[in-house]
Tab-separated table of N, CA and C in Angstrom:
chain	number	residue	atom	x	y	z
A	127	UNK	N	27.981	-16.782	59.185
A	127	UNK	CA	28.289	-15.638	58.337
A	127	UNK	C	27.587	-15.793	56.999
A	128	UNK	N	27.354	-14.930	56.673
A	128	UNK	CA	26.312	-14.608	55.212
A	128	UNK	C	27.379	-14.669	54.208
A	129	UNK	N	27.519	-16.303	52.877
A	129	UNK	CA	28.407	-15.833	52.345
A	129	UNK	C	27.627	-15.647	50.910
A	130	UNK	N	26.245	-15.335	50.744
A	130	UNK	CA	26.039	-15.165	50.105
A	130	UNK	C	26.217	-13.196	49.326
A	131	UNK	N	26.602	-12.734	48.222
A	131	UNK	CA	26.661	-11.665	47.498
A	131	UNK	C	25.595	-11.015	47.552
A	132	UNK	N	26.099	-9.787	47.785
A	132	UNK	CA	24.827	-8.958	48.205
A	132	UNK	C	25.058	-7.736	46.463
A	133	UNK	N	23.532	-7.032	46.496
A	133	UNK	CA	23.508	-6.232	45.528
A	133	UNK	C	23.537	-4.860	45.927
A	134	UNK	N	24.374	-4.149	45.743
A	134	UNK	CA	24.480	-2.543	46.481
A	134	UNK	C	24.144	-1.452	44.967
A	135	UNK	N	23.650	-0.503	45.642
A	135	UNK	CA	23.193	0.490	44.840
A	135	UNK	C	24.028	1.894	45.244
A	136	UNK	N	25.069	2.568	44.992
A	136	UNK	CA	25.266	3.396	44.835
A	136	UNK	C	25.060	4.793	44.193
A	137	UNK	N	24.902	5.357	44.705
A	137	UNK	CA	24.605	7.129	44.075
A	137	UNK	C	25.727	8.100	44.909
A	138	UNK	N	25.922	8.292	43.283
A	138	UNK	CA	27.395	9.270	44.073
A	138	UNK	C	27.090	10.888	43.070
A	139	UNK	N	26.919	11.637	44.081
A	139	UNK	CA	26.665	13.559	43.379
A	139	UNK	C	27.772	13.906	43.559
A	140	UNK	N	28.484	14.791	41.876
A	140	UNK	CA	29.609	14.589	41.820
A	140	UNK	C	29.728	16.080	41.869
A	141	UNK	N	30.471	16.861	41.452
A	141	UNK	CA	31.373	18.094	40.258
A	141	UNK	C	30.531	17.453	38.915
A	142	UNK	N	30.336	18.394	38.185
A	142	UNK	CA	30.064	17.950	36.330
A	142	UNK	C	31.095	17.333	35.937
A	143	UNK	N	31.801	17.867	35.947
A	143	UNK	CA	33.448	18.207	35.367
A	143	UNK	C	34.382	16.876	35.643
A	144	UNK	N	33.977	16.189	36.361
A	144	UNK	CA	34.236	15.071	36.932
A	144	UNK	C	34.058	14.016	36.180
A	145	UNK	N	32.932	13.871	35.723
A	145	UNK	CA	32.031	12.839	34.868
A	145	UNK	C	32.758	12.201	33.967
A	146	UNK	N	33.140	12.904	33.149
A	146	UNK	CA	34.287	11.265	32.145
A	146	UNK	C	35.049	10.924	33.250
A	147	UNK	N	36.067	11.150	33.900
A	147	UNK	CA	37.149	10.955	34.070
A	147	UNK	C	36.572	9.766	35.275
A	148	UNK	N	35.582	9.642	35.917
A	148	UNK	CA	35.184	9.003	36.416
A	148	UNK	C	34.502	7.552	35.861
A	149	UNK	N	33.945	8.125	34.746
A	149	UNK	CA	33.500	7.081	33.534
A	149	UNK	C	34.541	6.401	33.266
A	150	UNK	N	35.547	6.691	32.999
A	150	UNK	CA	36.789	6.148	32.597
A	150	UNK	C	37.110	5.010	33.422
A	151	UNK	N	37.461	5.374	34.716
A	151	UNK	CA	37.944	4.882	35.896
A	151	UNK	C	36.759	3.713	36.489
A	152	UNK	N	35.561	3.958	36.303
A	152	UNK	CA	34.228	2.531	36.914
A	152	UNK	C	34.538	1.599	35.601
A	153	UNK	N	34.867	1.698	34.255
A	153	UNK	CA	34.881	0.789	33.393
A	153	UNK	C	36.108	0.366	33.528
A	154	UNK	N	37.440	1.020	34.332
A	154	UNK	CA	38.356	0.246	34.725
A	154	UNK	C	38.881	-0.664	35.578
A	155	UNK	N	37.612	-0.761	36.387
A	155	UNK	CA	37.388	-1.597	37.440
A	155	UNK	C	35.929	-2.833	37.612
A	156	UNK	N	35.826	-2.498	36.179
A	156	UNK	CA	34.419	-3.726	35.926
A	156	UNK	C	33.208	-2.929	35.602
A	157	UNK	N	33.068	-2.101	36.162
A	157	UNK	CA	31.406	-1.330	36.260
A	157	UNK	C	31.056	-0.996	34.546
A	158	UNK	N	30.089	-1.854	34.425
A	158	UNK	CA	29.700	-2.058	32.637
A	158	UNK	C	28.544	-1.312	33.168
A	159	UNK	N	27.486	-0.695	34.142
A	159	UNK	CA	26.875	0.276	33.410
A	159	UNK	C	26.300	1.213	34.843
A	160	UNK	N	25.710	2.230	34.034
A	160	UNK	CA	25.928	4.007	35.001
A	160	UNK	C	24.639	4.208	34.313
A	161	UNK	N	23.601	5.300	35.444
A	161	UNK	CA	22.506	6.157	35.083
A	161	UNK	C	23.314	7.688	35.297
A	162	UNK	N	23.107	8.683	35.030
A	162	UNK	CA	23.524	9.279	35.167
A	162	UNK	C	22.515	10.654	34.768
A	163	UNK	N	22.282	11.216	35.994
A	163	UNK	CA	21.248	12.621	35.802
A	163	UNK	C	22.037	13.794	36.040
A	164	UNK	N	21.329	15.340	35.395
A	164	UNK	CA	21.780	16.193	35.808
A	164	UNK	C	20.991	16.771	37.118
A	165	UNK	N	21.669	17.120	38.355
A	165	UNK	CA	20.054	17.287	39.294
A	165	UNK	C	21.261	19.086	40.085
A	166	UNK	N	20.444	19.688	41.128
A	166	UNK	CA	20.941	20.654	41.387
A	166	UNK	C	20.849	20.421	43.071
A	167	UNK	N	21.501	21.010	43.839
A	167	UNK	CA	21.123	21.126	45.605
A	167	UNK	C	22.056	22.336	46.006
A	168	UNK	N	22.361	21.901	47.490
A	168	UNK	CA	22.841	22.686	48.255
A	168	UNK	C	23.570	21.600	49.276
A	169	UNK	N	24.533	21.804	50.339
A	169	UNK	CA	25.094	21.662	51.236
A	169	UNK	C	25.664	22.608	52.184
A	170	UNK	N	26.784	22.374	52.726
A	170	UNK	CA	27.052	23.174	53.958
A	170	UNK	C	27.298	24.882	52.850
A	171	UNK	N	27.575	24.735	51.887
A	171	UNK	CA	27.960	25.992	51.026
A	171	UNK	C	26.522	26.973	50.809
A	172	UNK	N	25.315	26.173	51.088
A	172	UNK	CA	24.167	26.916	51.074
A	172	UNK	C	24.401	27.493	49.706
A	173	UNK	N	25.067	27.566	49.162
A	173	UNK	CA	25.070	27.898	47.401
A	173	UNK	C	25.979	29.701	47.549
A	174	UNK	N	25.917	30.334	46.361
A	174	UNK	CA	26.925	31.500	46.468
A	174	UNK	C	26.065	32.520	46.210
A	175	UNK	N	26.358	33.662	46.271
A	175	UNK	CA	25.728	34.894	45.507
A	175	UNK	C	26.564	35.566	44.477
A	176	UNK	N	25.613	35.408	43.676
A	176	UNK	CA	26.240	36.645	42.617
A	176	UNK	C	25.429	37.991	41.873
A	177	UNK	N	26.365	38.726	41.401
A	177	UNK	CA	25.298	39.900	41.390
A	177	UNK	C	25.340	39.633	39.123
A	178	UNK	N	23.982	39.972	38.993
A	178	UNK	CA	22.795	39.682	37.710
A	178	UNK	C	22.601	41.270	37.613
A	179	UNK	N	23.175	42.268	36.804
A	179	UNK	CA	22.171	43.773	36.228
A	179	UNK	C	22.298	44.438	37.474
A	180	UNK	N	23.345	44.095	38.283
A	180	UNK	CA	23.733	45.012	39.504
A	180	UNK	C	22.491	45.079	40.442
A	181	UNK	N	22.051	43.146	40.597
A	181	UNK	CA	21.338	43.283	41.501
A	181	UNK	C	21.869	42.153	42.275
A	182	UNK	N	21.889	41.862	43.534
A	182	UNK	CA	22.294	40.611	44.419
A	182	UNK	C	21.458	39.380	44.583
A	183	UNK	N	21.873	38.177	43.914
A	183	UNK	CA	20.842	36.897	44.135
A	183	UNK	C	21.669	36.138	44.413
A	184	UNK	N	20.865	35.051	45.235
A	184	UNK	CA	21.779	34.026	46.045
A	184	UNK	C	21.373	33.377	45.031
A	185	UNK	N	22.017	32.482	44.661
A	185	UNK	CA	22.027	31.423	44.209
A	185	UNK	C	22.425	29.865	45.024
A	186	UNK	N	20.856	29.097	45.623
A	186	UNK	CA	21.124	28.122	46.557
A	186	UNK	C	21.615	26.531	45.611
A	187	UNK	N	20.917	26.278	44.705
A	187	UNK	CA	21.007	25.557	44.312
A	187	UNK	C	21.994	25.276	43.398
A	188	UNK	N	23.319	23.986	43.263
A	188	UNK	CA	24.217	24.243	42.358
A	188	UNK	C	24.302	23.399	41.408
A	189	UNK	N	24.579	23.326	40.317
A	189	UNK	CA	24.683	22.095	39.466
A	189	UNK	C	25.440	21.059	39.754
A	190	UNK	N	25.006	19.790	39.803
A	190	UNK	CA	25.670	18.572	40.376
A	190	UNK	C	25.670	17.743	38.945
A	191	UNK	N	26.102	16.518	39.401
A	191	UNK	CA	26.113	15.167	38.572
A	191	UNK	C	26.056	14.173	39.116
A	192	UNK	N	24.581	13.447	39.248
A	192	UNK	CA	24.165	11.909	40.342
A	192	UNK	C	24.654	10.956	39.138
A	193	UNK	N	25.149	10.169	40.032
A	193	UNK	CA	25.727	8.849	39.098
A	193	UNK	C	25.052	7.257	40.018
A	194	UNK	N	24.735	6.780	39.476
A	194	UNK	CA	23.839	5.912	39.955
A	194	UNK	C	24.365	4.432	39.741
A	195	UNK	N	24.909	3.646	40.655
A	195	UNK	CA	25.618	2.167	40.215
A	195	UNK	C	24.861	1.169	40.984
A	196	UNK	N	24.796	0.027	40.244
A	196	UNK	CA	23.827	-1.186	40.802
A	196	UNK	C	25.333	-1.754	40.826
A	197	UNK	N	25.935	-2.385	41.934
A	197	UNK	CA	27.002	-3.562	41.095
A	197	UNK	C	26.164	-5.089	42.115
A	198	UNK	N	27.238	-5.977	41.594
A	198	UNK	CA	26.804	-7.353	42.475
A	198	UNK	C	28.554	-8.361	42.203
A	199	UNK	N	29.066	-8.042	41.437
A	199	UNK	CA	30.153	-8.276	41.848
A	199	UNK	C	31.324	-7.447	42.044
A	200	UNK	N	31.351	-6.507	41.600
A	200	UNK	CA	32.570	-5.331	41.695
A	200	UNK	C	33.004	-4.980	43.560
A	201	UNK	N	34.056	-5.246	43.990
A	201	UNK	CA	33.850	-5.050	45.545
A	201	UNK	C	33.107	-3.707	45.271
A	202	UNK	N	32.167	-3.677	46.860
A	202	UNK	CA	31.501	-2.191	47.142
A	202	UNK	C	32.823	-1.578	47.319
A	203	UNK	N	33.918	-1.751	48.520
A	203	UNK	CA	34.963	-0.289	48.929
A	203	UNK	C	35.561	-0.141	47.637
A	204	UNK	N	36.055	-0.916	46.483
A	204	UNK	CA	36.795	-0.696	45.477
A	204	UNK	C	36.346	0.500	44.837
A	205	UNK	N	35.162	0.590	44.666
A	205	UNK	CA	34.274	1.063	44.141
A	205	UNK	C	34.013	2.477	44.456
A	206	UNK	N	33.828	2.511	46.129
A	206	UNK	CA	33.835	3.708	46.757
A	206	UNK	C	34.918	4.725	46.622
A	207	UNK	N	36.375	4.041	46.548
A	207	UNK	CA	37.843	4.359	46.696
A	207	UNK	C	37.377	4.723	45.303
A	208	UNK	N	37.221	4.444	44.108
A	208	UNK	CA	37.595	5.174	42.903
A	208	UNK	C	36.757	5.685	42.636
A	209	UNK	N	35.234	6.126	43.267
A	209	UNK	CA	34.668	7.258	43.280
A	209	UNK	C	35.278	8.533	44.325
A	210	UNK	N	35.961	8.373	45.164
A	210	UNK	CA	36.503	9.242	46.406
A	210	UNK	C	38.160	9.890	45.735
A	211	UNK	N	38.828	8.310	45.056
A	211	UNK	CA	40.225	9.282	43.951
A	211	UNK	C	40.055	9.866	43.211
A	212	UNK	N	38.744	9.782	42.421
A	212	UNK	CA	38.506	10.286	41.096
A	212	UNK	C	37.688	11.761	41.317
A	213	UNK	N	36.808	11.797	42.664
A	213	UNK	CA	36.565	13.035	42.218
A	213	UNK	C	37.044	14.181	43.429
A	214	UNK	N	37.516	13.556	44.358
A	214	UNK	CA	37.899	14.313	45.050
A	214	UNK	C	38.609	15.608	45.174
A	215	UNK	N	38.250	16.862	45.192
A	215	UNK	CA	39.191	17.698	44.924
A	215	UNK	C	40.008	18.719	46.081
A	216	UNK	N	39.162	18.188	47.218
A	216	UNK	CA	39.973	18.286	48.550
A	216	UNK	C	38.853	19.954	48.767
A	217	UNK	N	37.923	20.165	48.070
A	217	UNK	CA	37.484	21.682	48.375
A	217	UNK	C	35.776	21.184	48.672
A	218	UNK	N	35.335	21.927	49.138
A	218	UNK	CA	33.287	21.528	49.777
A	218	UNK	C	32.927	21.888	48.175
A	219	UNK	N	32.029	21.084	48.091
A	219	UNK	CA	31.470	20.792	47.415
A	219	UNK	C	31.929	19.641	46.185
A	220	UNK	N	32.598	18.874	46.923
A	220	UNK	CA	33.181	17.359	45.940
A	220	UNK	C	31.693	16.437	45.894
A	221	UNK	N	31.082	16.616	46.838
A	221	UNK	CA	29.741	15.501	46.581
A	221	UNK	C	29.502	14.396	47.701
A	222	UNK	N	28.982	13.724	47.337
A	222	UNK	CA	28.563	12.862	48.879
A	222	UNK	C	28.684	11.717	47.726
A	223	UNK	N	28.765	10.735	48.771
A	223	UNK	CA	28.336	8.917	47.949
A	223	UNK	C	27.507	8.037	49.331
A	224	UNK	N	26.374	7.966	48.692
A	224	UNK	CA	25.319	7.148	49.431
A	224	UNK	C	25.381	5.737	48.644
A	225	UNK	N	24.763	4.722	49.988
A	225	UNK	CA	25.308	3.698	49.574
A	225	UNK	C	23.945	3.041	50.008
A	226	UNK	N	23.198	2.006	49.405
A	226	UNK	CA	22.044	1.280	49.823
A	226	UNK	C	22.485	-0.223	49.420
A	227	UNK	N	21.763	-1.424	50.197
A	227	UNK	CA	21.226	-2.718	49.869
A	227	UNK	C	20.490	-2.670	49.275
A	228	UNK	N	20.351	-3.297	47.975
A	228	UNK	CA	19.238	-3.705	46.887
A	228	UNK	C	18.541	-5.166	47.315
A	229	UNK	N	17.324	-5.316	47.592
A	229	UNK	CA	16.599	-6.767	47.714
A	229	UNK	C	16.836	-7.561	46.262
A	230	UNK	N	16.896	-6.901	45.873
A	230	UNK	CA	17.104	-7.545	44.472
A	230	UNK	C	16.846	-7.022	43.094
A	231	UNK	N	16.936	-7.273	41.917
A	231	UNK	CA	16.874	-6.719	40.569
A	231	UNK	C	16.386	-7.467	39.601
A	232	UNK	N	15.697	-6.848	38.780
A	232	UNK	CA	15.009	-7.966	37.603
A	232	UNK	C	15.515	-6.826	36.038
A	233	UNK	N	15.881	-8.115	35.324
A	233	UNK	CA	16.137	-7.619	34.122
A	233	UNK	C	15.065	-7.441	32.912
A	234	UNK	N	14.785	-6.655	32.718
A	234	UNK	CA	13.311	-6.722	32.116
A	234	UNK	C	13.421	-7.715	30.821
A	235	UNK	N	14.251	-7.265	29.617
A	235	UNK	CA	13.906	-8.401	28.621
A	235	UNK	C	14.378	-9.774	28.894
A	236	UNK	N	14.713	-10.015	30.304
A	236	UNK	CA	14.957	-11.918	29.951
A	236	UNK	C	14.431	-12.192	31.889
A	237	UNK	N	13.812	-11.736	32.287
A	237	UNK	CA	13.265	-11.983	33.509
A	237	UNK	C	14.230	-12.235	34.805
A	238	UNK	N	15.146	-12.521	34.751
A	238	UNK	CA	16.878	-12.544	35.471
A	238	UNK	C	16.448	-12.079	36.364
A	239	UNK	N	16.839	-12.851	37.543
A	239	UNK	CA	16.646	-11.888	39.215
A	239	UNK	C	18.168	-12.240	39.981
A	240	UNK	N	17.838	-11.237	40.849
A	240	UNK	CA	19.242	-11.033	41.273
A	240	UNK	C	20.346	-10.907	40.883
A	241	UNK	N	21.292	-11.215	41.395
A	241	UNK	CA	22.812	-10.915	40.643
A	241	UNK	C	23.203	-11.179	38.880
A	242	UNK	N	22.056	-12.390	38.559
A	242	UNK	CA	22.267	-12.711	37.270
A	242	UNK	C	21.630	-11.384	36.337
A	243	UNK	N	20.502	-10.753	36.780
A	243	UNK	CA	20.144	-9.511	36.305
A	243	UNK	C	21.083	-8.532	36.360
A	244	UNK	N	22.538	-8.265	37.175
A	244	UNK	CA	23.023	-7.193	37.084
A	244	UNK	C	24.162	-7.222	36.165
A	245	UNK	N	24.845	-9.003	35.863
A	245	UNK	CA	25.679	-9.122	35.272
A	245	UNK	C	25.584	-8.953	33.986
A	246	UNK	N	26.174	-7.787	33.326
A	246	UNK	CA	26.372	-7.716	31.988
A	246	UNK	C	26.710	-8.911	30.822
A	247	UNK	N	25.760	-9.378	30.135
A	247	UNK	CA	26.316	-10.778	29.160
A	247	UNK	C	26.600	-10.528	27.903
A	248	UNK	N	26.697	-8.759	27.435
A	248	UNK	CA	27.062	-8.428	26.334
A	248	UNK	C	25.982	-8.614	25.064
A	249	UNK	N	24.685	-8.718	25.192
A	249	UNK	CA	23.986	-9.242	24.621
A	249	UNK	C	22.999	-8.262	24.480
Protein backbone atom coordinates (compact mmCIF):
# COMPACT_ATOMS: atom_id res chain seq x y z
CA UNK A 1 0.00 0.00 0.00
CA UNK A 2 1.17 3.53 -0.94
CA UNK A 3 1.63 5.26 2.36
CA UNK A 4 3.08 7.91 0.96
CA UNK A 5 0.70 11.62 0.71
CA UNK A 6 -0.49 12.39 -2.32
CA UNK A 7 -1.13 16.13 -3.72
CA UNK A 8 -4.78 16.67 -5.07
CA UNK A 9 -5.93 19.61 -6.97
CA UNK A 10 -9.38 20.51 -6.72
CA UNK A 11 -11.67 22.85 -8.77
CA UNK A 12 -14.94 23.32 -7.58
CA UNK A 13 -17.64 25.85 -9.99
CA UNK A 14 -19.75 27.22 -7.58
CA UNK A 15 -23.07 29.81 -7.30
CA UNK A 16 -21.17 33.47 -6.85
CA UNK A 17 -23.10 33.92 -3.93
CA UNK A 18 -21.55 31.09 -2.35
CA UNK A 19 -18.01 32.34 -2.28
CA UNK A 20 -17.42 33.78 1.26
CA UNK A 21 -19.35 31.48 3.00
CA UNK A 22 -17.31 28.87 1.53
CA UNK A 23 -14.10 30.90 2.16
CA UNK A 24 -15.06 30.85 5.57
CA UNK A 25 -15.61 27.19 5.91
CA UNK A 26 -11.90 25.86 3.71
CA UNK A 27 -10.03 28.19 6.35
CA UNK A 28 -11.99 26.24 8.90
CA UNK A 29 -10.71 23.18 8.04
CA UNK A 30 -6.94 24.10 7.25
CA UNK A 31 -7.11 25.27 3.57
CA UNK A 32 -4.62 28.47 3.87
CA UNK A 33 -4.96 29.19 0.21
CA UNK A 34 -7.69 29.47 -2.92
CA UNK A 35 -7.37 30.82 -6.72
CA UNK A 36 -10.38 31.89 -7.45
CA UNK A 37 -11.79 33.07 -11.11
CA UNK A 38 -14.85 34.48 -12.41
CA UNK A 39 -15.58 32.08 -15.58
CA UNK A 40 -19.23 31.47 -17.26
CA UNK A 41 -20.80 27.87 -18.87
CA UNK A 42 -23.69 25.88 -19.21
CA UNK A 43 -24.99 22.44 -18.00
CA UNK A 44 -28.00 20.33 -18.16
CA UNK A 45 -29.94 24.00 -17.74
CA UNK A 46 -28.44 24.92 -21.22
CA UNK A 47 -28.78 28.48 -19.65
CA UNK A 48 -32.39 30.54 -19.57
CA UNK A 49 -34.05 33.00 -21.82
CA UNK A 50 -34.95 36.24 -21.21
CA UNK A 51 -36.58 38.85 -23.09
CA UNK A 52 -34.00 42.43 -23.65
CA UNK A 53 -36.40 45.57 -25.58
CA UNK A 54 -39.11 42.91 -26.12
CA UNK A 55 -36.90 40.77 -27.92
CA UNK A 56 -36.16 36.89 -26.92
CA UNK A 57 -32.38 35.82 -26.18
CA UNK A 58 -31.22 32.76 -24.74
CA UNK A 59 -28.88 33.28 -22.62
CA UNK A 60 -26.42 29.94 -22.59
CA UNK A 61 -23.80 30.89 -20.63
CA UNK A 62 -24.16 31.60 -16.73
CA UNK A 63 -22.03 33.22 -14.28
CA UNK A 64 -20.13 30.78 -12.12
CA UNK A 65 -17.31 30.91 -9.46
CA UNK A 66 -14.12 28.26 -10.08
CA UNK A 67 -12.36 27.85 -6.91
CA UNK A 68 -9.22 26.15 -7.30
CA UNK A 69 -7.44 24.08 -4.17
CA UNK A 70 -3.97 22.43 -4.19
CA UNK A 71 -4.07 20.68 -0.62
CA UNK A 72 -1.40 17.89 0.56
CA UNK A 73 -2.48 17.55 3.90
CA UNK A 74 -6.12 18.55 4.46
CA UNK A 75 -8.08 15.03 3.95
CA UNK A 76 -9.32 15.15 0.12
CA UNK A 77 -13.27 13.81 1.31
CA UNK A 78 -13.13 16.45 4.21
CA UNK A 79 -12.67 18.77 1.84
CA UNK A 80 -15.12 17.60 -0.74
CA UNK A 81 -17.95 17.31 2.17
CA UNK A 82 -17.45 21.09 2.95
CA UNK A 83 -17.44 22.07 -0.53
CA UNK A 84 -20.85 19.82 -1.16
CA UNK A 85 -22.42 21.46 2.68
CA UNK A 86 -21.45 24.70 1.86
CA UNK A 87 -22.72 25.15 -1.42
CA UNK A 88 -25.21 22.94 -2.00
CA UNK A 89 -28.54 24.27 -2.57
CA UNK A 90 -30.39 21.15 -3.54
CA UNK A 91 -31.50 23.11 -7.10
CA UNK A 92 -29.29 22.43 -10.88
CA UNK A 93 -27.05 24.52 -11.12
CA UNK A 94 -25.03 24.14 -7.56
CA UNK A 95 -21.76 23.32 -9.64
CA UNK A 96 -19.63 20.34 -10.13
CA UNK A 97 -16.23 19.56 -8.07
CA UNK A 98 -13.49 17.95 -10.16
CA UNK A 99 -10.86 16.39 -8.55
CA UNK A 100 -7.16 15.65 -10.07
CA UNK A 101 -3.62 14.07 -8.81
CA UNK A 102 -0.93 16.63 -8.83
CA UNK A 103 2.76 15.01 -9.76
CA UNK A 104 3.90 17.51 -7.80
CA UNK A 105 4.41 21.39 -6.97
CA UNK A 106 7.23 23.81 -6.78
CA UNK A 107 7.20 26.90 -4.79
CA UNK A 108 8.68 29.50 -6.75
CA UNK A 109 10.53 31.84 -4.20
CA UNK A 110 12.28 29.02 -2.14
CA UNK A 111 12.39 26.06 -4.75
CA UNK A 112 10.21 23.52 -2.31
CA UNK A 113 8.87 20.48 -4.16
CA UNK A 114 6.16 18.59 -3.25
CA UNK A 115 4.15 18.66 -0.24
CA UNK A 116 6.72 21.01 1.42
CA UNK A 117 5.75 23.54 -1.47
CA UNK A 118 2.08 23.37 -0.58
CA UNK A 119 2.48 23.78 3.13
CA UNK A 120 1.85 27.20 4.19
CA UNK A 121 4.97 28.46 6.65
CA UNK A 122 3.46 31.86 7.13
CA UNK A 123 6.32 33.52 5.69
Amino acid sequence: MDTEKKIYKVDAVIRPEKLEELKDRLYGIGVTGITVSDVYGCGLTHGQEEIYRGNVLTVNLLPKVKVEIVIYETPLEKLIDTIRDTCNTGHVGDGKIFVSELLTAIKIRTGERGGDAIIDDKA
